[in-house]
Coordinates of C-alpha atoms in Angstrom, one line a residue:
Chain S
X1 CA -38.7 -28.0 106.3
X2 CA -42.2 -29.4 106.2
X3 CA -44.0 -31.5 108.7
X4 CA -43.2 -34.6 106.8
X5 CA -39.4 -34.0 106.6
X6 CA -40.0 -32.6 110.1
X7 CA -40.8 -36.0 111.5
X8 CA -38.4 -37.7 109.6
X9 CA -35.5 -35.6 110.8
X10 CA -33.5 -37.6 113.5
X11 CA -31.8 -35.5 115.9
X12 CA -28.4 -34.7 115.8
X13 CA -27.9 -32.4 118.6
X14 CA -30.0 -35.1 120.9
X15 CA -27.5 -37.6 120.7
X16 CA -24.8 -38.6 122.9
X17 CA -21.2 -38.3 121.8
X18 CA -20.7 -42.2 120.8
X19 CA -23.6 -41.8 118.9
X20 CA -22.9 -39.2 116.8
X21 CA -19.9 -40.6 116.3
X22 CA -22.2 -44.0 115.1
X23 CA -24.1 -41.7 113.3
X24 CA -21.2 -40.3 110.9
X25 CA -19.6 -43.6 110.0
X26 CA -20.5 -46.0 107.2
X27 CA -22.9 -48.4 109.4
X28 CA -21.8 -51.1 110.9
X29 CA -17.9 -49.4 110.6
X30 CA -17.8 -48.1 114.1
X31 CA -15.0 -49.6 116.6
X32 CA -14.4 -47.4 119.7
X33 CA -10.9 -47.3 120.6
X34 CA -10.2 -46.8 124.6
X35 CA -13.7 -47.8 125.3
X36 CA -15.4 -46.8 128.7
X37 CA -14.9 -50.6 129.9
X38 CA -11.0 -50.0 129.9
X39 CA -11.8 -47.5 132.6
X40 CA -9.4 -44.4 131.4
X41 CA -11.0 -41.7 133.8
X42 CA -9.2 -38.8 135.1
X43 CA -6.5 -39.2 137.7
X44 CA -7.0 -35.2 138.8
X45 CA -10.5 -35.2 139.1
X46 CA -10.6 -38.2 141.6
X47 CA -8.5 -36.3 143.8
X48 CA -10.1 -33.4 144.2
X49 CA -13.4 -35.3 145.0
X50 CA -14.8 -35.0 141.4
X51 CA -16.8 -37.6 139.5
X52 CA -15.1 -39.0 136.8
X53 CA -16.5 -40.6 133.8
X54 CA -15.0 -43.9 132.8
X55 CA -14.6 -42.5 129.3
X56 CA -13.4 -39.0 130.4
X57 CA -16.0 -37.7 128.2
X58 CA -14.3 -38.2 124.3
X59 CA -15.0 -41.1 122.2
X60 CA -12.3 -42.2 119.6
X61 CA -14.3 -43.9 116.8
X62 CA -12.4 -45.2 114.3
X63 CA -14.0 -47.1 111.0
X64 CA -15.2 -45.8 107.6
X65 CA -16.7 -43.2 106.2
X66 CA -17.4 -43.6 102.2
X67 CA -15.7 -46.4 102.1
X68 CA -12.6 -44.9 102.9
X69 CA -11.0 -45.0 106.2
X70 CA -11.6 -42.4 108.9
X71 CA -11.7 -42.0 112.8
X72 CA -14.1 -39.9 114.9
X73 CA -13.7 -37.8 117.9
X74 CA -16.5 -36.8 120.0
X75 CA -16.8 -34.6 123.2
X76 CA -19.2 -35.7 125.3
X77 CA -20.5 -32.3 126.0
X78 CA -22.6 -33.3 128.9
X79 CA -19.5 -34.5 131.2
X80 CA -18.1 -31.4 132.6
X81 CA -18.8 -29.3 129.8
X82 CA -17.0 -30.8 127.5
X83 CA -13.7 -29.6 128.6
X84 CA -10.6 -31.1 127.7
X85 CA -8.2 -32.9 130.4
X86 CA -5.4 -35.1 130.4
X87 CA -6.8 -38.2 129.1
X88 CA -9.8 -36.7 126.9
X89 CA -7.3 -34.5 125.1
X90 CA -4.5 -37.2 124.7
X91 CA -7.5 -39.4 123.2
X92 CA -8.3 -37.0 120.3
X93 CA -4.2 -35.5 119.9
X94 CA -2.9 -39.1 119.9
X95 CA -5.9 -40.6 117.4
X96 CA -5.0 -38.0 115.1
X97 CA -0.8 -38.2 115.4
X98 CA -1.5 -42.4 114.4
X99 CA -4.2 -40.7 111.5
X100 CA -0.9 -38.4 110.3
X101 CA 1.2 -41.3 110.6
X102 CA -1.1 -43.7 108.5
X103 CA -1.2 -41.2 105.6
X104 CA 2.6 -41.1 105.8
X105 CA 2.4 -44.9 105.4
X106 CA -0.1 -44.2 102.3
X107 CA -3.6 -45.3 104.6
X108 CA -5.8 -42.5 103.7
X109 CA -6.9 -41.7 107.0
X110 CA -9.2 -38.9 107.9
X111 CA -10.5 -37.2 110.7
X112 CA -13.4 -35.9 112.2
X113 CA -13.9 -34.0 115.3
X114 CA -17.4 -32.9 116.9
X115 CA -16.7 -30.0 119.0
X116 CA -18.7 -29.5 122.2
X117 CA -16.3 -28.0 124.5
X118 CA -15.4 -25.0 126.8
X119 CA -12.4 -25.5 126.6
X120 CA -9.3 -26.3 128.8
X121 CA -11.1 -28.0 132.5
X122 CA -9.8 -26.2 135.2
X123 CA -9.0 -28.8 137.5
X124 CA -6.3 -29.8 135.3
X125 CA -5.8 -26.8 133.9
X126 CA -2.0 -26.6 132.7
X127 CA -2.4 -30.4 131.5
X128 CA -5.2 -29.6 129.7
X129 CA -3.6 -26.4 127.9
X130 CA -0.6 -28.7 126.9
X131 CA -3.3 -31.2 125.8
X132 CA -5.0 -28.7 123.6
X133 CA -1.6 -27.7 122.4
X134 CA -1.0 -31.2 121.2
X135 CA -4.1 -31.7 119.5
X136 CA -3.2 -28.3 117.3
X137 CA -0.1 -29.5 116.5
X138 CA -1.5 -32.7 115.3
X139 CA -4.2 -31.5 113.1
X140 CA -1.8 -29.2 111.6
X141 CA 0.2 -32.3 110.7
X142 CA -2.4 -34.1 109.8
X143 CA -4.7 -31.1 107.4
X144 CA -1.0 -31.7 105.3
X145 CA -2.5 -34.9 103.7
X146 CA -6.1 -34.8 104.3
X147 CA -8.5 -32.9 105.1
X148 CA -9.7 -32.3 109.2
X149 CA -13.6 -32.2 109.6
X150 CA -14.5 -29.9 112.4
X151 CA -18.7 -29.9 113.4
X152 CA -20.3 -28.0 116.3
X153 CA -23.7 -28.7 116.6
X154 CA -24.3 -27.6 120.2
X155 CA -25.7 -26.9 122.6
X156 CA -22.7 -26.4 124.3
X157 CA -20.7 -24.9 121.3
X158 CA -17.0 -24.7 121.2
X159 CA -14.7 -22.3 123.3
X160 CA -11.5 -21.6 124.6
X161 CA -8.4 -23.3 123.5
X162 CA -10.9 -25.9 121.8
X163 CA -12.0 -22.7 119.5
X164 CA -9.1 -22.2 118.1
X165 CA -8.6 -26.3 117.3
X166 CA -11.6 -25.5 115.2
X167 CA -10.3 -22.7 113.7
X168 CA -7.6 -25.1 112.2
X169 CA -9.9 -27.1 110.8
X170 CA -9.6 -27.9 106.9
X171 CA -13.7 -27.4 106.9
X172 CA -16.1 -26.7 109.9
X173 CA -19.4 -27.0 109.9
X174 CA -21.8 -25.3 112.1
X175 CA -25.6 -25.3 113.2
X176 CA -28.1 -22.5 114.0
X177 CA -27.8 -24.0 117.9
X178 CA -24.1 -23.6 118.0
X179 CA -21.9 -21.2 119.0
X180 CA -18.4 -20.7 118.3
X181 CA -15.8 -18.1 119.7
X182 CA -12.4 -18.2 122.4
X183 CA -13.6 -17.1 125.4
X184 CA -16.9 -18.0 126.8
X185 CA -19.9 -14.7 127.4
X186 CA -19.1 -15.0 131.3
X187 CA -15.8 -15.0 131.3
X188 CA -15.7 -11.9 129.0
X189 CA -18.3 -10.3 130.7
X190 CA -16.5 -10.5 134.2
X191 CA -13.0 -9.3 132.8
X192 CA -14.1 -6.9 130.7
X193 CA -17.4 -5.7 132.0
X194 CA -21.0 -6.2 131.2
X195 CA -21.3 -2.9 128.7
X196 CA -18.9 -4.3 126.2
X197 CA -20.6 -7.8 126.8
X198 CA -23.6 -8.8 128.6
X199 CA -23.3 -12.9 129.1
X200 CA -27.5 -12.9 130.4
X201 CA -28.5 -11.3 126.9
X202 CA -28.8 -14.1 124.8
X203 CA -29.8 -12.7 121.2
X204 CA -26.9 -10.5 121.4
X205 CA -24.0 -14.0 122.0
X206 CA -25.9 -15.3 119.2
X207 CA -25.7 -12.7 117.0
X208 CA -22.1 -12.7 117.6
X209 CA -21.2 -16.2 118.3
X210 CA -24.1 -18.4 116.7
X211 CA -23.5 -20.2 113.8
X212 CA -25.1 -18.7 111.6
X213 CA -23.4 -15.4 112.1
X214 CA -20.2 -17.6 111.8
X215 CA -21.4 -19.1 108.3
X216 CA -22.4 -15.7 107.1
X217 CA -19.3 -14.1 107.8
X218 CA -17.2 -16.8 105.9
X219 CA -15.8 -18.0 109.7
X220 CA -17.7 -21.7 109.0
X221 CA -17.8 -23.7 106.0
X222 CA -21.4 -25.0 106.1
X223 CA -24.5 -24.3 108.1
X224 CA -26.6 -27.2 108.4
X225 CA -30.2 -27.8 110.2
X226 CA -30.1 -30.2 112.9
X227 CA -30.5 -33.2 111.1
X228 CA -28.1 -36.3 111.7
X229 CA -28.7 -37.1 107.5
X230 CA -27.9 -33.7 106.5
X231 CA -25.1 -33.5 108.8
X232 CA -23.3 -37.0 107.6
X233 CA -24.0 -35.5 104.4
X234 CA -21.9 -32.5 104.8
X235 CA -19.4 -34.2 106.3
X236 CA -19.6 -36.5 103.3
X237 CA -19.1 -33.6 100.8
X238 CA -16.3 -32.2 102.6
X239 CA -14.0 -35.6 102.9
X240 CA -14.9 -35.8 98.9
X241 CA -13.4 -31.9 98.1
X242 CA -10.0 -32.8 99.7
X243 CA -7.7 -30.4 100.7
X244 CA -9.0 -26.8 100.1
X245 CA -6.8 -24.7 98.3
X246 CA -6.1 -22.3 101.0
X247 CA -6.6 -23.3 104.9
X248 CA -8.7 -20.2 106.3
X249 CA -5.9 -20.2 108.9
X250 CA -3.1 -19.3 106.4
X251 CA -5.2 -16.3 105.2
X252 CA -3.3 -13.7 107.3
X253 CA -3.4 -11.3 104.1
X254 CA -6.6 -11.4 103.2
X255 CA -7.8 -11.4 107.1
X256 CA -5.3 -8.4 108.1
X257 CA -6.6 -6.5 104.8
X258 CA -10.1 -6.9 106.5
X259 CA -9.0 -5.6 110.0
X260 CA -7.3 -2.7 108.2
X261 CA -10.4 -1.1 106.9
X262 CA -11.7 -1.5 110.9
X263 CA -12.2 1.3 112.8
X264 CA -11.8 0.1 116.9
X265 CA -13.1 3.3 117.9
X266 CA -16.7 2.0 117.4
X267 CA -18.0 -1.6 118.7
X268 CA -18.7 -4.3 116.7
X269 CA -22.1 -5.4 115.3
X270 CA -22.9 -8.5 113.5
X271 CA -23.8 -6.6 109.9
X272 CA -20.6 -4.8 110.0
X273 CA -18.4 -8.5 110.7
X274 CA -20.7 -10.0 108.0
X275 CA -20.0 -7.1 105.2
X276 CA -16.5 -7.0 105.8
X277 CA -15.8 -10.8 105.5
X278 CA -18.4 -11.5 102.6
X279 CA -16.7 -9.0 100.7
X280 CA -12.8 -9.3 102.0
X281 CA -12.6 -13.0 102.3
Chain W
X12 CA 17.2 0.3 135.2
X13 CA 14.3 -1.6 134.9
X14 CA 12.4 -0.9 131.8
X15 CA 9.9 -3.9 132.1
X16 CA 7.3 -2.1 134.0
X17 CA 6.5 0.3 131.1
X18 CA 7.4 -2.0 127.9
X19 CA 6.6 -5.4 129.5
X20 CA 9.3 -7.9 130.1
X21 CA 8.9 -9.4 126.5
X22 CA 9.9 -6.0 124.9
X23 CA 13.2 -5.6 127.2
X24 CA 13.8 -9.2 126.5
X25 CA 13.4 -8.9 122.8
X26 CA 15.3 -6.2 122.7
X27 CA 18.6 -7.3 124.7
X28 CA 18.8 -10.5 122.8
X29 CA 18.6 -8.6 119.0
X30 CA 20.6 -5.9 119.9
X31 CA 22.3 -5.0 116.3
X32 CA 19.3 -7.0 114.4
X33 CA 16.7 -5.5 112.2
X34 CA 13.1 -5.0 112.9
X35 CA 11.1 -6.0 110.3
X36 CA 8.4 -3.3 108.9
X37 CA 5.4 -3.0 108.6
X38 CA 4.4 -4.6 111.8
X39 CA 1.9 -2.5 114.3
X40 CA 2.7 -1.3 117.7
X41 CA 2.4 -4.8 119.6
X42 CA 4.0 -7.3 117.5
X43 CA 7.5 -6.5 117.3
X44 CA 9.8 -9.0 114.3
X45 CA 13.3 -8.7 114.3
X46 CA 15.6 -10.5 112.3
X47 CA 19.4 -10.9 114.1
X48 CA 21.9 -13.6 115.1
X49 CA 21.5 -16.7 117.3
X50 CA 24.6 -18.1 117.9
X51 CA 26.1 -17.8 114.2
X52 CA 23.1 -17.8 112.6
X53 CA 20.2 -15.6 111.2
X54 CA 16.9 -16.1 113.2
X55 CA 13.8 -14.3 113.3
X56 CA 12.5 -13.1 116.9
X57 CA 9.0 -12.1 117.6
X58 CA 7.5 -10.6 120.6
X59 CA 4.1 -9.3 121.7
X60 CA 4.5 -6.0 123.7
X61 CA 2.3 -4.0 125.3
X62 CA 0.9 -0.3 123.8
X63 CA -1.2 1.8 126.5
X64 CA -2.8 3.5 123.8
X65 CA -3.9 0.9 121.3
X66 CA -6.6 1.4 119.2
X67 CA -8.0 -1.9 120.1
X68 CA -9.4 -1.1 124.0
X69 CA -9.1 -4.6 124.8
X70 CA -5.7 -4.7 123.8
X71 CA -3.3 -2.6 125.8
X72 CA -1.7 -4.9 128.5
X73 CA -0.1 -7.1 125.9
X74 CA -2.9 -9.2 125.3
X75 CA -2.9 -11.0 122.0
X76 CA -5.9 -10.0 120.1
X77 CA -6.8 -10.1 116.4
X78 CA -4.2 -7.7 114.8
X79 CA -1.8 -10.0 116.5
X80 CA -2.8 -13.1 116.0
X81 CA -2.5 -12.2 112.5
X82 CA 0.5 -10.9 112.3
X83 CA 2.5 -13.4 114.2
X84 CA 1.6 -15.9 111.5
X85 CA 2.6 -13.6 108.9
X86 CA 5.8 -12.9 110.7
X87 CA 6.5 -16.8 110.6
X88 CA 5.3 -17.5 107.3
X89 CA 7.7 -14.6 105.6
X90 CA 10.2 -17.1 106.8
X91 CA 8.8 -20.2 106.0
X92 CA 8.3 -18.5 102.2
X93 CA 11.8 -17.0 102.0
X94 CA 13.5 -20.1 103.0
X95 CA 11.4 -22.9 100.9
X96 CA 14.3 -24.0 98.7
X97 CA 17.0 -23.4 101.7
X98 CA 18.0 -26.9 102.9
X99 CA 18.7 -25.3 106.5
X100 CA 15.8 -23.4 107.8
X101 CA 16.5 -20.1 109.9
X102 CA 15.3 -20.6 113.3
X103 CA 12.3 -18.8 115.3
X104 CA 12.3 -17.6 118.5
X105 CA 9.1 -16.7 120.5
X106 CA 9.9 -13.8 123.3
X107 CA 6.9 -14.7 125.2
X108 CA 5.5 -12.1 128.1
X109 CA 1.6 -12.6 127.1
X110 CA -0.7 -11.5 129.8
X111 CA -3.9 -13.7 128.1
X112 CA -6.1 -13.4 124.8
X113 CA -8.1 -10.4 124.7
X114 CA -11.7 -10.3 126.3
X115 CA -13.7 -8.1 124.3
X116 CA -16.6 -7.9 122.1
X117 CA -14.5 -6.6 119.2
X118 CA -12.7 -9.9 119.0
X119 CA -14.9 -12.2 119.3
X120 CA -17.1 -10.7 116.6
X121 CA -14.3 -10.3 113.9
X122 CA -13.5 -13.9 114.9
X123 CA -10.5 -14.0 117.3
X124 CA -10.4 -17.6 117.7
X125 CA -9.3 -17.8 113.7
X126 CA -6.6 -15.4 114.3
X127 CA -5.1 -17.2 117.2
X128 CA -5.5 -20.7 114.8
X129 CA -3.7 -18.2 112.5
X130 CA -1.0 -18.0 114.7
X131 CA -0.7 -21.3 115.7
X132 CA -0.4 -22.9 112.2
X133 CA 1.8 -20.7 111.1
X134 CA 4.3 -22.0 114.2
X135 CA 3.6 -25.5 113.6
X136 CA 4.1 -25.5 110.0
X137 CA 7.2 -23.8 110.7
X138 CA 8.4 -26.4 112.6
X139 CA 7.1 -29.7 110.7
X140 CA 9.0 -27.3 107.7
X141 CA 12.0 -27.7 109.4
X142 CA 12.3 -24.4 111.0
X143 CA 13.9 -25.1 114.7
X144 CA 11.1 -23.2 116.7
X145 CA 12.2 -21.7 120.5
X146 CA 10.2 -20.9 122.8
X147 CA 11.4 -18.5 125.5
X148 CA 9.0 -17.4 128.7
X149 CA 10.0 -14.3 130.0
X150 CA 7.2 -13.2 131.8
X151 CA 3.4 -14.6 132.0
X152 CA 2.2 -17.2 129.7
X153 CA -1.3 -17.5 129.4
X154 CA -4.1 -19.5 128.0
X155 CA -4.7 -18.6 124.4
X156 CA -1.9 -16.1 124.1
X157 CA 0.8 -18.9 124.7
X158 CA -1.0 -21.4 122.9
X159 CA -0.8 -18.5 119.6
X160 CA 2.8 -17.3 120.9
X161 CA 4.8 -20.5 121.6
X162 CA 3.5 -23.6 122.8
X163 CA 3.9 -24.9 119.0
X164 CA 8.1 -24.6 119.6
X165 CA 10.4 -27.5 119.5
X166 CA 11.8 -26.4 122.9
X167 CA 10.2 -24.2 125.7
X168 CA 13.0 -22.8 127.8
X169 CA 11.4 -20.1 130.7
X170 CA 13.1 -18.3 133.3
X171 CA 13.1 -19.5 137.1
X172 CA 11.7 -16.6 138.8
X173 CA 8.0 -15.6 140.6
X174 CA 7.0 -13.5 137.7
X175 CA 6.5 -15.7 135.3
X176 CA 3.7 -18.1 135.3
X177 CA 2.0 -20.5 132.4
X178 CA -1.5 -21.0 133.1
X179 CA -5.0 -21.7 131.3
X180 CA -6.8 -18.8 133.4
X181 CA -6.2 -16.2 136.4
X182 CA -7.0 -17.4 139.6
X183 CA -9.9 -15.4 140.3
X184 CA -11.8 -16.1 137.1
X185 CA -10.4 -19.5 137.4
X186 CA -11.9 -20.0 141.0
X187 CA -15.4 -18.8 139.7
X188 CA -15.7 -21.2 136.9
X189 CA -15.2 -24.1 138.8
X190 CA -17.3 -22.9 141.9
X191 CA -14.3 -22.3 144.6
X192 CA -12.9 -19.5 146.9
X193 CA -9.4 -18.2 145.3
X194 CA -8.1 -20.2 149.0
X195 CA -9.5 -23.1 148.2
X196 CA -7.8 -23.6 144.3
X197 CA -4.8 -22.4 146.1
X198 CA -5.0 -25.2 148.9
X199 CA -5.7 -27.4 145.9
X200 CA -2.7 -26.1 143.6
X201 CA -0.2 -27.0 146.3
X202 CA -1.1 -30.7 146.1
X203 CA -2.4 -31.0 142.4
X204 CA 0.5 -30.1 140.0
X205 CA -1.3 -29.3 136.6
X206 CA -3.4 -26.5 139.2
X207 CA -0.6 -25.1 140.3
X208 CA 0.8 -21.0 139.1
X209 CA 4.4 -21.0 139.7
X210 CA 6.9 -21.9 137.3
X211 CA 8.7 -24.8 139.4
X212 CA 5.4 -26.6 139.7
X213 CA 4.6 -26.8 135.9
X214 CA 8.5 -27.7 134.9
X215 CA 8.1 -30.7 136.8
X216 CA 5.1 -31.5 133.9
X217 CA 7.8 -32.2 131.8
X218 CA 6.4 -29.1 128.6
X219 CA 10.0 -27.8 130.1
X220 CA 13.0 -28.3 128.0
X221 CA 15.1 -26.0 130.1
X222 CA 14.2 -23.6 133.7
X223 CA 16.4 -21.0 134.1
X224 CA 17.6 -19.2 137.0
X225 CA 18.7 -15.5 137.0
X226 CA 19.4 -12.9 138.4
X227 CA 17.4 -10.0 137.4
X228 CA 14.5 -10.6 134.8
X229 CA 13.2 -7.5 134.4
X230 CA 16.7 -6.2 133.1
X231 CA 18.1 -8.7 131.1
X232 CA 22.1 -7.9 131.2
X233 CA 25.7 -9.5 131.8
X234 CA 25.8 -12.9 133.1
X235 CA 21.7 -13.2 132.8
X236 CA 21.7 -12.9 128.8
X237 CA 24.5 -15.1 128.2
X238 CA 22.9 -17.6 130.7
X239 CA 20.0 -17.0 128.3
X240 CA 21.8 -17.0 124.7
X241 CA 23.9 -19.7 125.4
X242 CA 20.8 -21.6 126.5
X243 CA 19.1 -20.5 123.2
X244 CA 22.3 -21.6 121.5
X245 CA 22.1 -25.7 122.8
X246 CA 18.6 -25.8 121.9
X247 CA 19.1 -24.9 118.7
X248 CA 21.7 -27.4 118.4
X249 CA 19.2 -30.3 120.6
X250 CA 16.2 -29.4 117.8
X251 CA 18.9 -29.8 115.1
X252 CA 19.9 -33.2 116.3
X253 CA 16.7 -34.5 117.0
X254 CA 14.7 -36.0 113.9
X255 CA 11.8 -35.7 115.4
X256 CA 9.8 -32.6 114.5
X257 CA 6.8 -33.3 116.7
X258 CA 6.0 -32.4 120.1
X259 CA 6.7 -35.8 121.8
X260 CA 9.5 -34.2 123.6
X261 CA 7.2 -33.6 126.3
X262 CA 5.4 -36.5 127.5
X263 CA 8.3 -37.8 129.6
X264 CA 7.8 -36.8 133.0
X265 CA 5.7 -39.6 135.4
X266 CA 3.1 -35.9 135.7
X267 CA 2.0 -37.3 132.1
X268 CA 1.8 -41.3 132.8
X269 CA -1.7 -40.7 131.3
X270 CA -0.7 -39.0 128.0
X271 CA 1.8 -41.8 127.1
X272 CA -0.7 -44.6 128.1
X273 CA -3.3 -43.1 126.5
X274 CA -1.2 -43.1 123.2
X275 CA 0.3 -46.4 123.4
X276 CA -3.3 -48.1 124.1
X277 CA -4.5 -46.2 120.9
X278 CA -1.3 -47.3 119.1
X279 CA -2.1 -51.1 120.1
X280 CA -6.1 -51.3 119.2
X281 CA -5.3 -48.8 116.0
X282 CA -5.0 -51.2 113.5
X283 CA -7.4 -54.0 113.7
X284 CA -9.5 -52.9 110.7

């Protein structure tokens, strides 16, 4: 990228969740569903003395993208991490059962999630698991008729049970900032100690977890810079390729033929993941 | 005798309820398939088991890690294959004893999120395919490992006893994540429901279809396993009578007031464009 383009480039990463969410529908398309002024925060984190946000950090955006109908939905990665309670995650599962629902109707509905999300949040912990559960269930309904757009940008990346929704995805795309992978470098770190993963050495999670490792190694669709243009774009392309032929989660054959030739004696490095999918996969 | 300690609760399960079935080959130490009767029907069972010597490190307390993310959804989609043109679909039963995902370095490099997804698909499919999907807790249900092994089932039936627990993380790791002692989330789990680690507190969430008490877990036997396989038996029959194939069976319970607003206020504002 040169200076010129450089200046140009508007920020995806920078923005807020309702304005990606702006930013990747036809303009002027936007309606937000469940707004913050309806005032849908978190019962659970009020009682346990917690700020809520009126939104509970997800946007629904539904309106158009191409023309054709689609809905957004955004994690707010800056409330709480991004992680996915009650409300939040019935936002997102319950935008994308009425998308399933409007394809069985013939609407062409598609979806869009931007993942920026720990995962489950704690302090609802089991609500949040069933939410997650819910929103896997209903892009696995939904990927049947269209295709399910998955992007994390970062800087938060996408973890936990929120990891795998991702992984479900008919395309994801990913940016150098991101990272992508179930559990989070701490959590690992602290269960399974800090020589088979130090959390405080960041070129090392990258090299792992950062999306360009995940492009490489055929675990992401497309790896875009940070540019909200280039990003819509992508998103663009993918709506207009329809279903894939294969869903990378119905691979098992080609992934278990991959794992075969693995040899768990020695740890992984990032060549030997990258090799193994660019030629397996 | 009481075999769970060595095998894990899912294994002893698994194998009192397929007693006469055949295990499907092919499969590797932790992910054991059997095909055998439910009621008067063929079904398939699958379990994840524990293997002290696994060549995956991270992998030997019945974790479910990549191998087994993998194979679970191969396991389900050789039935979903084999019974495309059959207008009745065999059902699936998920033994679950699942300690958590496995934390390692291994799997998150060779992408352990996609096998988990792998998993999961291969479940929901099943069940939007027609399959009738069972889910039956055993033991401890975890985080990622129930959301690969089970939460995608038409009904989740789990025994009524102090060993068996659904939860999206330990309490330990759990407490330092959100920056509390291990009393204070416990203080808070007895008031706050979704918090909570004991089985009666999460059936009252309503992701229950059935709790059920017994008498001895660890050794399935007598009056316990046909407690459990006539419980296995009605929910096959509930799944085959319900149309629905989705998973709005469990948003019933006041717990989940929220969900079912949350739906029927998107349902209301959907459609104004």
């Amino acid at each position: 990228m040169n200076t010129e383009e450089l200046l140009r480039r508007k920020s995806f990463i920078e923005l807020g969740a309702r304005e990606r969410a702006r930013t990747l529908l036809d303009a002027g398309s936007m309606r937000e569903l469940i707004g913050p002024f309806e005032r849908m925060a978190s019962p659970w984190l009020a009682q346990q003395g917690i700020v809520t946000q009126a939104d509970d950090g997800v946007v629904v955006a539904k309106g158009r993208i191409d023309g054709a109908p689609a809905v957004v939905l955004a994690i707010e990665g800056a409330f709480q991490g991004g992680s996915m309670g009650e409300v939040g995650g019935a936002k997102i599962a319950g935008a994308l059962e009425l998308a399933a629902e409007d394809n069985r109707r013939g609407i062409p509905t598609r979806a869009v999630i931007v993942f920026e999300t720990g995962g489950v949040r704690l302090q609802e912990a089991n609500l949040g698991l069933a939410a997650i559960a819910e929103i896997q269930a209903a892009i696995v309904d939904l990927r049947r008729y269209r295709p399910v757009v998955g992007i994390t940008a970062g800087t938060v990346g996408c973890f936990g049970g929120m990891s795998i929704a991702a992984g479900l995805c008919s395309y994801l795309i990913v940016t150098r900032e991101a990272r992508l992978g179930l559990n989070g470098p701490a959590v690992i770190e602290q269960e399974a100690g800090i020589d088979e993963y130090d959390a405080r050495d960041r070129p090392f999670i990258w090299s792992l977890t950062g999306g360009e490792q995940r492009y490489r190694s055929k675990l992401a669709d497309a790896y875009v810079e940070d540019d909200a243009e280039a990003i819509r774009d992508t998103v663009c392309a993918a709506l207009r390729a329809g279903l894939p032929a294969h869903h990378r989660s119905d691979r098992h054959e080609a992934f278990l033929a991959c794992l075969a030739a693995v040899d768990p004696a020695h740890q992984a490095r990032p060549e030997t993941v990258r090799a193994l999918y660019e030629k397996g996969l | 005798m009481d075999m769970s300690k060595e095998a894990g609760r899912g294994a002893v399960w698994l194998a009192a309820l397929t007693a006469g079935g055949a295990a499907a080959e092919g499969y590797g130490a932790t992910v054991r398939v059997v095909d055998a009767r439910l009621g008067g029907e063929r079904a398939r069972y699958i379990a994840v088991v524990r293997d002290a010597g696994n060549p995956f490190p991270r992998v030997r307390n019945g974790e479910v890690g990549l191998l087994e993310g993998w194979s679970i959804a191969r396991a389900v989609r050789e039935v979903i294959a084999a019974d495309a043109a059959a207008p009745v679909k065999r059902p699936l039963v998920a033994v679950i004893d699942v300690t958590s995902q496995a934390y390692g370095r291994r799997e998150e490099a060779y992408g352990i999120h996609q096998a988990l997804a792998a998993a999961v698909a291969a479940y929901a499919d099943a069940r939007l395919a027609g399959h009738p999907v069972i889910g039956l807790i055993v033991g401890k249900a975890m985080s990622g490992a129930l959301l690969a092994h089970g939460y995608q089932a038409n009904r989740l039936i789990a025994l009524d006893d102090a060993g068996v627990m659904v939860h999206a993380m330990g309490k330990a790791a759990a407490a330092r994540v959100t920056l509390r002692s291990v009393e204070e989330l416990e203080r808070l789990a007895a008031t706050i429901p979704p918090m909570a680690y004991d089985i009666g507190s999460f059936a009252t969430l309503g992701l229950l279809w059935r709790l059920l008490p017994v008498e001895r877990p660890g050794a399935p036997g007598g009056a316990d396993l046909d407690r459990v396989e006539t419980c296995l038996v009605e929910a096959l029959a509930d799944i085959r009578a319900d149309p629905a194939r989705d998973l709005a069976g469990r948003l019933q319970q006041p717990t989940r007031r929220m969900s079912k607003l949350v739906r029927e206020r998107l349902r209301a504002t959907w459609r104004e464009d």
